PDB file of C-alpha atoms and ligand atoms in Angstrom:
ATOM      1  CA  MET A 389      19.984 -36.476  21.980  1.00 51.00           C
ATOM      2  CA  ARG A 390      22.626 -34.940  24.260  1.00 62.00           C
ATOM      3  CA  ARG A 391      24.991 -34.670  21.322  1.00 65.00           C
ATOM      4  CA  GLY A 392      22.344 -32.839  19.314  1.00 75.00           C
ATOM      5  CA  SER A 393      21.696 -30.171  21.934  1.00 82.00           C
ATOM      6  CA  TRP A 394      25.440 -29.682  22.274  1.00 83.00           C
ATOM      7  CA  ARG A 395      25.645 -28.983  18.523  1.00 85.00           C
ATOM      8  CA  VAL A 396      22.743 -26.533  18.667  1.00 85.00           C
ATOM      9  CA  ARG A 397      24.445 -24.664  21.476  1.00 85.00           C
ATOM     10  CA  ILE A 398      27.684 -24.413  19.492  1.00 85.00           C
ATOM     11  CA  LEU A 399      25.744 -23.098  16.467  1.00 86.00           C
ATOM     12  CA  ILE A 400      23.882 -20.501  18.517  1.00 85.00           C
ATOM     13  CA  GLY A 401      27.143 -19.505  20.151  1.00 86.00           C
ATOM     14  CA  LEU A 402      28.821 -19.110  16.755  1.00 86.00           C
ATOM     15  CA  ALA A 403      25.865 -17.099  15.443  1.00 85.00           C
ATOM     16  CA  ILE A 404      26.144 -14.688  18.363  1.00 85.00           C
ATOM     17  CA  VAL A 405      29.908 -14.360  17.824  1.00 85.00           C
ATOM     18  CA  ALA A 406      29.360 -13.773  14.089  1.00 85.00           C
ATOM     19  CA  PHE A 407      26.726 -11.151  14.908  1.00 83.00           C
ATOM     20  CA  ALA A 408      29.206  -9.365  17.183  1.00 83.00           C
ATOM     21  CA  PHE A 409      31.811  -9.238  14.386  1.00 83.00           C
ATOM     22  CA  VAL A 410      29.354  -8.131  11.694  1.00 83.00           C
ATOM     23  CA  ARG A 411      28.050  -5.343  13.923  1.00 81.00           C
ATOM     24  CA  ARG A 412      31.606  -4.297  14.730  1.00 80.00           C
ATOM     25  CA  CYS A 413      32.537  -4.068  11.040  1.00 79.00           C
ATOM     26  CA  SER A 414      29.399  -2.156  10.085  1.00 79.00           C
ATOM     27  CA  ASN A 415      30.032   0.325  12.901  1.00 78.00           C
ATOM     28  CA  GLN A 416      33.449   1.328  11.647  1.00 88.00           C
ATOM     29  CA  GLU A 417      33.772   4.988  10.809  1.00 90.00           C
ATOM     30  CA  GLU A 418      36.546   7.485  10.311  1.00 93.00           C
ATOM     31  CA  ASN A 419      36.670  10.255  12.892  1.00 94.00           C
ATOM     32  CA  PRO A 420      36.501  13.438  10.776  1.00 91.00           C
ATOM     33  CA  TYR A 421      38.588  15.420  13.310  1.00 92.00           C
ATOM     34  CA  THR A 422      41.358  12.935  14.096  1.00 93.00           C
ATOM     35  CA  GLY A 423      41.298  10.808  10.923  1.00 92.00           C
ATOM     36  CA  ARG A 424      41.341   7.644  13.030  1.00 93.00           C
ATOM     37  CA  VAL A 425      39.038   4.733  12.103  1.00 92.00           C
ATOM     38  CA  GLN A 426      36.906   3.762  15.108  1.00 91.00           C
ATOM     39  CA  ASN A 427      34.162   1.340  16.093  1.00 88.00           C
ATOM     40  CA  ILE A 428      31.282   3.492  17.303  1.00 89.00           C
ATOM     41  CA  ASP A 429      27.574   2.803  17.402  1.00 84.00           C
ATOM     42  CA  MET A 430      26.125   6.118  18.489  1.00 89.00           C
ATOM     43  CA  SER A 431      25.614   9.545  16.950  1.00 93.00           C
ATOM     44  CA  ALA A 432      27.104  12.825  18.176  1.00 94.00           C
ATOM     45  CA  GLU A 433      23.591  13.759  19.382  1.00 95.00           C
ATOM     46  CA  GLN A 434      23.479  10.622  21.540  1.00 93.00           C
ATOM     47  CA  GLU A 435      26.929  11.408  22.947  1.00 92.00           C
ATOM     48  CA  ILE A 436      25.784  14.934  23.855  1.00 95.00           C
ATOM     49  CA  ALA A 437      22.612  13.558  25.486  1.00 93.00           C
ATOM     50  CA  ILE A 438      24.567  11.017  27.577  1.00 90.00           C
ATOM     51  CA  GLY A 439      26.980  13.732  28.722  1.00 91.00           C
ATOM     52  CA  LEU A 440      24.226  16.197  29.644  1.00 94.00           C
ATOM     53  CA  GLN A 441      22.322  13.487  31.477  1.00 92.00           C
ATOM     54  CA  SER A 442      25.312  12.346  33.554  1.00 91.00           C
ATOM     55  CA  ALA A 443      26.782  15.804  34.269  1.00 92.00           C
ATOM     56  CA  PRO A 444      24.745  16.666  37.413  1.00 94.00           C
ATOM     57  CA  GLU A 445      25.529  13.287  38.981  1.00 91.00           C
ATOM     58  CA  MET A 446      29.237  13.702  38.197  1.00 89.00           C
ATOM     59  CA  ALA A 447      29.249  17.121  39.860  1.00 93.00           C
ATOM     60  CA  GLN A 448      27.391  15.688  42.852  1.00 93.00           C
ATOM     61  CA  GLN A 449      29.991  12.949  43.286  1.00 89.00           C
ATOM     62  CA  HIS A 450      32.699  15.616  43.647  1.00 90.00           C
ATOM     63  CA  GLY A 451      30.984  17.737  46.249  1.00 92.00           C
ATOM     64  CA  GLY A 452      29.120  19.855  43.699  1.00 96.00           C
ATOM     65  CA  LEU A 453      30.375  22.852  41.749  1.00 96.00           C
ATOM     66  CA  TYR A 454      32.965  25.239  43.164  1.00 96.00           C
ATOM     67  CA  PRO A 455      31.056  28.181  44.711  1.00 95.00           C
ATOM     68  CA  ASP A 456      33.373  31.030  43.595  1.00 92.00           C
ATOM     69  CA  GLU A 457      32.023  32.357  40.285  1.00 94.00           C
ATOM     70  CA  ARG A 458      35.279  34.185  39.458  1.00 95.00           C
ATOM     71  CA  MET A 459      37.236  30.930  39.453  1.00 96.00           C
ATOM     72  CA  GLN A 460      34.550  29.283  37.343  1.00 97.00           C
ATOM     73  CA  SER A 461      34.674  32.120  34.805  1.00 97.00           C
ATOM     74  CA  LEU A 462      38.448  31.709  34.546  1.00 97.00           C
ATOM     75  CA  VAL A 463      37.931  28.056  33.646  1.00 98.00           C
ATOM     76  CA  ASP A 464      35.256  29.078  31.117  1.00 98.00           C
ATOM     77  CA  ALA A 465      37.519  31.716  29.552  1.00 98.00           C
ATOM     78  CA  VAL A 466      40.417  29.306  29.018  1.00 98.00           C
ATOM     79  CA  GLY A 467      38.141  26.485  27.833  1.00 98.00           C
ATOM     80  CA  ASN A 468      36.268  28.690  25.374  1.00 98.00           C
ATOM     81  CA  LYS A 469      39.526  30.115  24.025  1.00 98.00           C
ATOM     82  CA  LEU A 470      40.723  26.579  23.250  1.00 98.00           C
ATOM     83  CA  VAL A 471      37.447  25.716  21.530  1.00 98.00           C
ATOM     84  CA  LYS A 472      37.385  28.912  19.450  1.00 98.00           C
ATOM     85  CA  SER A 473      40.990  28.543  18.300  1.00 97.00           C
ATOM     86  CA  SER A 474      40.824  24.896  17.282  1.00 96.00           C
ATOM     87  CA  ILE A 475      38.923  22.312  15.266  1.00 95.00           C
ATOM     88  CA  ALA A 476      36.703  21.839  18.344  1.00 96.00           C
ATOM     89  CA  ARG A 477      34.740  24.849  17.027  1.00 96.00           C
ATOM     90  CA  GLU A 478      33.704  22.842  13.946  1.00 96.00           C
ATOM     91  CA  THR A 479      32.383  19.826  15.856  1.00 96.00           C
ATOM     92  CA  PRO A 480      28.705  19.377  16.830  1.00 96.00           C
ATOM     93  CA  TYR A 481      29.670  19.035  20.509  1.00 97.00           C
ATOM     94  CA  GLN A 482      28.453  21.420  23.218  1.00 95.00           C
ATOM     95  CA  TYR A 483      31.427  22.288  25.375  1.00 97.00           C
ATOM     96  CA  ASP A 484      30.812  23.129  28.979  1.00 97.00           C
ATOM     97  CA  PHE A 485      33.582  23.490  31.557  1.00 98.00           C
ATOM     98  CA  HIS A 486      32.795  22.767  35.204  1.00 97.00           C
ATOM     99  CA  LEU A 487      34.983  23.600  38.196  1.00 98.00           C
ATOM    100  CA  LEU A 488      34.248  21.051  40.922  1.00 97.00           C
ATOM    101  CA  ALA A 489      34.419  21.863  44.636  1.00 96.00           C
ATOM    102  CA  ASP A 490      36.453  18.705  45.428  1.00 94.00           C
ATOM    103  CA  ASP A 491      39.711  19.999  46.947  1.00 93.00           C
ATOM    104  CA  ARG A 492      41.249  16.573  47.673  1.00 91.00           C
ATOM    105  CA  THR A 493      41.035  14.538  44.484  1.00 88.00           C
ATOM    106  CA  ILE A 494      43.392  15.686  41.760  1.00 90.00           C
ATOM    107  CA  ASN A 495      41.439  14.951  38.613  1.00 89.00           C
ATOM    108  CA  ALA A 496      39.914  16.162  35.386  1.00 92.00           C
ATOM    109  CA  PHE A 497      37.647  14.249  33.056  1.00 91.00           C
ATOM    110  CA  ALA A 498      35.286  14.558  30.138  1.00 92.00           C
ATOM    111  CA  LEU A 499      31.890  13.038  29.476  1.00 92.00           C
ATOM    112  CA  PRO A 500      30.949  12.268  25.874  1.00 91.00           C
ATOM    113  CA  GLY A 501      29.594  15.231  23.929  1.00 94.00           C
ATOM    114  CA  GLY A 502      31.550  18.023  25.643  1.00 96.00           C
ATOM    115  CA  GLN A 503      30.848  18.128  29.404  1.00 95.00           C
ATOM    116  CA  ILE A 504      34.297  18.715  30.949  1.00 96.00           C
ATOM    117  CA  PHE A 505      35.232  18.745  34.637  1.00 95.00           C
ATOM    118  CA  ILE A 506      38.242  19.742  36.701  1.00 96.00           C
ATOM    119  CA  THR A 507      38.492  19.457  40.479  1.00 95.00           C
ATOM    120  CA  TYR A 508      39.550  22.438  42.553  1.00 96.00           C
ATOM    121  CA  ALA A 509      42.392  20.279  43.927  1.00 94.00           C
ATOM    122  CA  LEU A 510      43.947  20.138  40.448  1.00 95.00           C
ATOM    123  CA  PHE A 511      42.874  23.629  39.333  1.00 97.00           C
ATOM    124  CA  SER A 512      44.532  25.270  42.367  1.00 96.00           C
ATOM    125  CA  GLN A 513      47.932  23.849  41.353  1.00 96.00           C
ATOM    126  CA  LEU A 514      47.913  25.157  37.785  1.00 97.00           C
ATOM    127  CA  THR A 515      48.940  28.295  35.930  1.00 98.00           C
ATOM    128  CA  GLU A 516      46.664  29.508  33.117  1.00 98.00           C
ATOM    129  CA  ALA A 517      48.757  27.769  30.449  1.00 98.00           C
ATOM    130  CA  GLN A 518      48.759  24.528  32.434  1.00 98.00           C
ATOM    131  CA  LEU A 519      44.991  24.789  32.869  1.00 98.00           C
ATOM    132  CA  ALA A 520      44.808  25.147  29.081  1.00 98.00           C
ATOM    133  CA  GLY A 521      46.848  21.951  28.823  1.00 97.00           C
ATOM    134  CA  VAL A 522      44.449  20.021  31.075  1.00 97.00           C
ATOM    135  CA  LEU A 523      41.308  21.370  29.373  1.00 98.00           C
ATOM    136  CA  GLY A 524      42.853  20.839  25.922  1.00 97.00           C
ATOM    137  CA  HIS A 525      43.527  17.225  26.856  1.00 96.00           C
ATOM    138  CA  GLU A 526      39.907  16.775  27.968  1.00 95.00           C
ATOM    139  CA  ILE A 527      38.590  18.391  24.762  1.00 97.00           C
ATOM    140  CA  GLY A 528      40.787  15.802  23.040  1.00 96.00           C
ATOM    141  CA  HIS A 529      38.824  13.004  24.745  1.00 94.00           C
ATOM    142  CA  VAL A 530      35.554  14.524  23.461  1.00 95.00           C
ATOM    143  CA  ILE A 531      36.760  14.991  19.874  1.00 96.00           C
ATOM    144  CA  GLY A 532      38.492  11.600  19.923  1.00 95.00           C
ATOM    145  CA  ARG A 533      35.060  10.148  20.931  1.00 94.00           C
ATOM    146  CA  HIS A 534      36.842   7.933  23.438  1.00 92.00           C
ATOM    147  CA  SER A 535      33.804   7.234  25.662  1.00 87.00           C
ATOM    148  CA  ALA A 536      31.628   6.256  22.702  1.00 88.00           C
ATOM    149  CA  GLU A 537      34.395   4.025  21.423  1.00 89.00           C
ATOM    150  CA  ARG A 538      34.769   2.308  24.766  1.00 85.00           C
ATOM    151  CA  ILE A 539      31.013   1.792  25.057  1.00 83.00           C
ATOM    152  CA  ALA A 540      30.978   0.130  21.604  1.00 84.00           C
ATOM    153  CA  GLU A 541      34.043  -1.927  22.503  1.00 80.00           C
ATOM    154  CA  SER A 542      32.554  -3.166  25.743  1.00 78.00           C
ATOM    155  CA  SER A 543      29.251  -4.125  24.076  1.00 77.00           C
ATOM    156  CA  PHE A 544      31.259  -6.024  21.431  1.00 79.00           C
ATOM    157  CA  TRP A 545      33.093  -8.032  24.103  1.00 79.00           C
ATOM    158  CA  GLN A 546      29.888  -8.611  26.056  1.00 79.00           C
ATOM    159  CA  THR A 547      28.188 -10.049  22.979  1.00 80.00           C
ATOM    160  CA  LEU A 548      31.264 -12.163  22.266  1.00 78.00           C
ATOM    161  CA  ALA A 549      31.325 -13.426  25.849  1.00 78.00           C
ATOM    162  CA  THR A 550      27.626 -14.278  25.605  1.00 80.00           C
ATOM    163  CA  GLY A 551      28.237 -16.243  22.401  1.00 78.00           C
ATOM    164  CA  ALA A 552      31.188 -18.046  23.933  1.00 75.00           C
ATOM    165  CA  SER A 553      29.327 -18.942  27.117  1.00 76.00           C
ATOM    166  CA  VAL A 554      26.364 -20.296  25.147  1.00 75.00           C
ATOM    167  CA  GLY A 555      28.723 -22.349  22.970  1.00 71.00           C
ATOM    168  CA  GLY A 556      30.975 -23.559  25.753  1.00 65.00           C
ATOM    169  CA  ASP A 557      32.956 -22.526  28.781  1.00 59.00           C
ATOM    170  CA  MET A 558      34.964 -19.818  27.089  1.00 55.00           C
ATOM    171  CA  GLY A 559      32.918 -16.943  28.487  1.00 53.00           C
ATOM    172  CA  SER A 560      35.242 -15.971  31.305  1.00 57.00           C
ATOM    173  CA  LEU A 561      38.308 -16.277  29.092  1.00 55.00           C
ATOM    174  CA  VAL A 562      36.807 -13.938  26.511  1.00 55.00           C
ATOM    175  CA  SER A 563      35.704 -11.382  29.097  1.00 55.00           C
ATOM    176  CA  GLY A 564      39.279 -11.471  30.431  1.00 58.00           C
ATOM    177  CA  ILE A 565      40.572 -10.526  26.991  1.00 53.00           C
ATOM    178  CA  GLY A 566      37.897  -7.820  26.811  1.00 55.00           C
ATOM    179  CA  GLN A 567      39.118  -6.234  30.040  1.00 52.00           C
ATOM    180  CA  ASN A 568      42.669  -6.081  28.723  1.00 52.00           C
ATOM    181  CA  THR A 569      41.540  -4.473  25.499  1.00 51.00           C
ATOM    182  CA  LEU A 570      39.711  -1.773  27.420  1.00 46.00           C
ATOM    183  CA  LEU A 571      42.849  -0.975  29.406  1.00 46.00           C
ATOM    184  CA  LYS A 572      44.978  -0.795  26.287  1.00 47.00           C
ATOM    185  CA  ASN A 573      42.470   1.511  24.631  1.00 50.00           C
ATOM    186  CA  GLY A 574      42.575   3.657  27.743  1.00 70.00           C
ATOM    187  CA  ARG A 575      46.266   4.216  27.306  1.00 72.00           C
ATOM    188  CA  GLY A 576      45.910   5.039  23.612  1.00 83.00           C
ATOM    189  CA  ASP A 577      43.145   7.500  24.515  1.00 88.00           C
ATOM    190  CA  GLU A 578      45.464   9.373  26.875  1.00 88.00           C
ATOM    191  CA  LEU A 579      48.215   9.677  24.278  1.00 90.00           C
ATOM    192  CA  GLU A 580      45.796  10.870  21.574  1.00 93.00           C
ATOM    193  CA  SER A 581      44.304  13.428  23.990  1.00 94.00           C
ATOM    194  CA  ASP A 582      47.759  14.645  25.024  1.00 94.00           C
ATOM    195  CA  GLU A 583      48.678  15.179  21.387  1.00 95.00           C
ATOM    196  CA  LEU A 584      45.435  17.039  20.647  1.00 97.00           C
ATOM    197  CA  GLY A 585      45.905  19.059  23.848  1.00 97.00           C
ATOM    198  CA  VAL A 586      49.372  20.158  22.687  1.00 97.00           C
ATOM    199  CA  LEU A 587      47.965  21.150  19.286  1.00 97.00           C
ATOM    200  CA  PHE A 588      45.113  23.164  20.858  1.00 97.00           C
ATOM    201  CA  MET A 589      47.555  24.923  23.220  1.00 98.00           C
ATOM    202  CA  ILE A 590      49.712  26.011  20.281  1.00 97.00           C
ATOM    203  CA  GLN A 591      46.672  27.147  18.292  1.00 97.00           C
ATOM    204  CA  SER A 592      45.460  29.206  21.273  1.00 97.00           C
ATOM    205  CA  GLY A 593      48.834  30.855  21.852  1.00 97.00           C
ATOM    206  CA  TYR A 594      49.904  28.919  24.955  1.00 98.00           C
ATOM    207  CA  ASP A 595      53.387  27.479  25.446  1.00 97.00           C
ATOM    208  CA  PRO A 596      52.912  23.731  24.851  1.00 97.00           C
ATOM    209  CA  HIS A 597      55.887  22.926  27.105  1.00 97.00           C
ATOM    210  CA  GLU A 598      53.525  23.690  29.992  1.00 97.00           C
ATOM    211  CA  MET A 599      51.855  20.357  29.183  1.00 96.00           C
ATOM    212  CA  ILE A 600      55.065  18.647  30.366  1.00 95.00           C
ATOM    213  CA  LYS A 601      54.784  20.566  33.659  1.00 95.00           C
ATOM    214  CA  VAL A 602      51.201  19.332  33.965  1.00 94.00           C
ATOM    215  CA  MET A 603      52.505  15.758  33.691  1.00 91.00           C
ATOM    216  CA  GLU A 604      55.038  16.480  36.433  1.00 90.00           C
ATOM    217  CA  ILE A 605      52.301  17.869  38.673  1.00 90.00           C
ATOM    218  CA  LEU A 606      50.169  14.787  37.992  1.00 86.00           C
ATOM    219  CA  LYS A 607      53.118  12.490  38.645  1.00 81.00           C
ATOM    220  CA  ALA A 608      53.860  14.193  41.955  1.00 83.00           C
ATOM    221  CA  ALA A 609      50.183  13.849  42.870  1.00 80.00           C
ATOM    222  CA  ALA A 610      50.259  10.127  42.108  1.00 71.00           C
ATOM    223  CA  GLY A 611      53.350   9.718  44.319  1.00 63.00           C
ATOM    224  CA  PRO A 612      53.164   8.737  47.985  1.00 57.00           C
ATOM    225  CA  ASN A 613      49.412   9.313  48.363  1.00 55.00           C
ATOM    226  CA  ARG A 614      48.229   7.497  45.275  1.00 53.00           C
ATOM    227  CA  VAL A 615      44.783   8.556  44.144  1.00 51.00           C
ATOM    228  CA  PRO A 616      43.114   5.547  42.543  1.00 46.00           C
ATOM    229  CA  GLU A 617      40.591   7.528  40.443  1.00 48.00           C
ATOM    230  CA  PHE A 618      43.385   9.497  38.938  1.00 50.00           C
ATOM    231  CA  GLN A 619      45.620   6.524  38.331  1.00 53.00           C
ATOM    232  CA  SER A 620      42.906   4.633  36.512  1.00 55.00           C
ATOM    233  CA  THR A 621      41.752   7.496  34.313  1.00 60.00           C
ATOM    234  CA  HIS A 622      45.251   8.793  33.531  1.00 63.00           C
ATOM    235  CA  PRO A 623      47.805   5.978  33.359  1.00 59.00           C
ATOM    236  CA  ASP A 624      51.553   6.181  32.688  1.00 63.00           C
ATOM    237  CA  PRO A 625      52.576   9.823  33.177  1.00 60.00           C
ATOM    238  CA  GLU A 626      56.261   8.960  32.503  1.00 63.00           C
ATOM    239  CA  ASN A 627      55.703   7.549  29.021  1.00 80.00           C
ATOM    240  CA  ARG A 628      53.363  10.437  28.187  1.00 87.00           C
ATOM    241  CA  ILE A 629      56.096  13.072  28.535  1.00 90.00           C
ATOM    242  CA  ASP A 630      58.113  11.576  25.628  1.00 90.00           C
ATOM    243  CA  LYS A 631      55.036  11.553  23.415  1.00 91.00           C
ATOM    244  CA  ILE A 632      54.194  15.141  24.389  1.00 94.00           C
ATOM    245  CA  LYS A 633      57.703  16.215  23.384  1.00 95.00           C
ATOM    246  CA  GLU A 634      57.201  14.507  20.019  1.00 94.00           C
ATOM    247  CA  ALA A 635      53.866  16.289  19.560  1.00 95.00           C
ATOM    248  CA  ILE A 636      55.444  19.674  20.374  1.00 95.00           C
ATOM    249  CA  GLN A 637      58.103  18.991  17.713  1.00 95.00           C
ATOM    250  CA  LYS A 638      55.456  17.909  15.230  1.00 94.00           C
ATOM    251  CA  TYR A 639      53.122  20.892  15.651  1.00 93.00           C
ATOM    252  CA  SER A 640      55.600  23.659  16.477  1.00 88.00           C
ATOM    253  CA  GLY A 641      57.230  23.145  13.083  1.00 71.00           C
ATOM    254  CA  ARG A 642      54.063  24.263  11.334  1.00 52.00           C
TER     255      ARG A 642
HETATM  256 ZN1   ZN B 731      42.717  11.781  29.954  1.00 50.55          ZN
END
């Protein structure tokens, strides 16, 4: 009797694991803007809805929007120029650039679907071309569908962990692997966004070498007073500079 229930548990566990893999395979699609094959289980409309829904809360968490309209319109002008000059224009996403009042946390980030944020702390350190680099990078996250990909990835690992914990004591091991995969993806996301950012800068008439300066500014910011939010969302500034140089070579030759 005990043996039987053990077998049933293994079978249910395996079924859940199989379900996770089948769903993962059926969710594979090629990103039409980057050409990369991704696991995603939501539409562009859903991405836009998630972004729009979370945007006010994101702004709230950073002390709201920056009150000076002139600064905000500068951010809009640079952001819109990048969108108009690049493939971003052909995507279904609704780009919106928000300058946040936060003057302490050096950060910029994108929600799925096109809601893009930059803190005043970072904005105030940048020239126009460098701002284009930061916003171009964030547009890269939107077009690369990195949030949607990570959501799909985490639901895959959750299902796998569920299957493993039903079937045996492997649950924690599998969730450990899941965590690592998320971190690795995070790094790949940054490099893809940097490359797209460089391309968008060139297409909009900005000097892409300014992206290297952005990395130096970010590196200096992560120095003695490490900002955890920044570190976690933008890992490895050193390694990124080499890849940015490669991207400049690649796209400047065109
Ligand atoms: Zn990033």
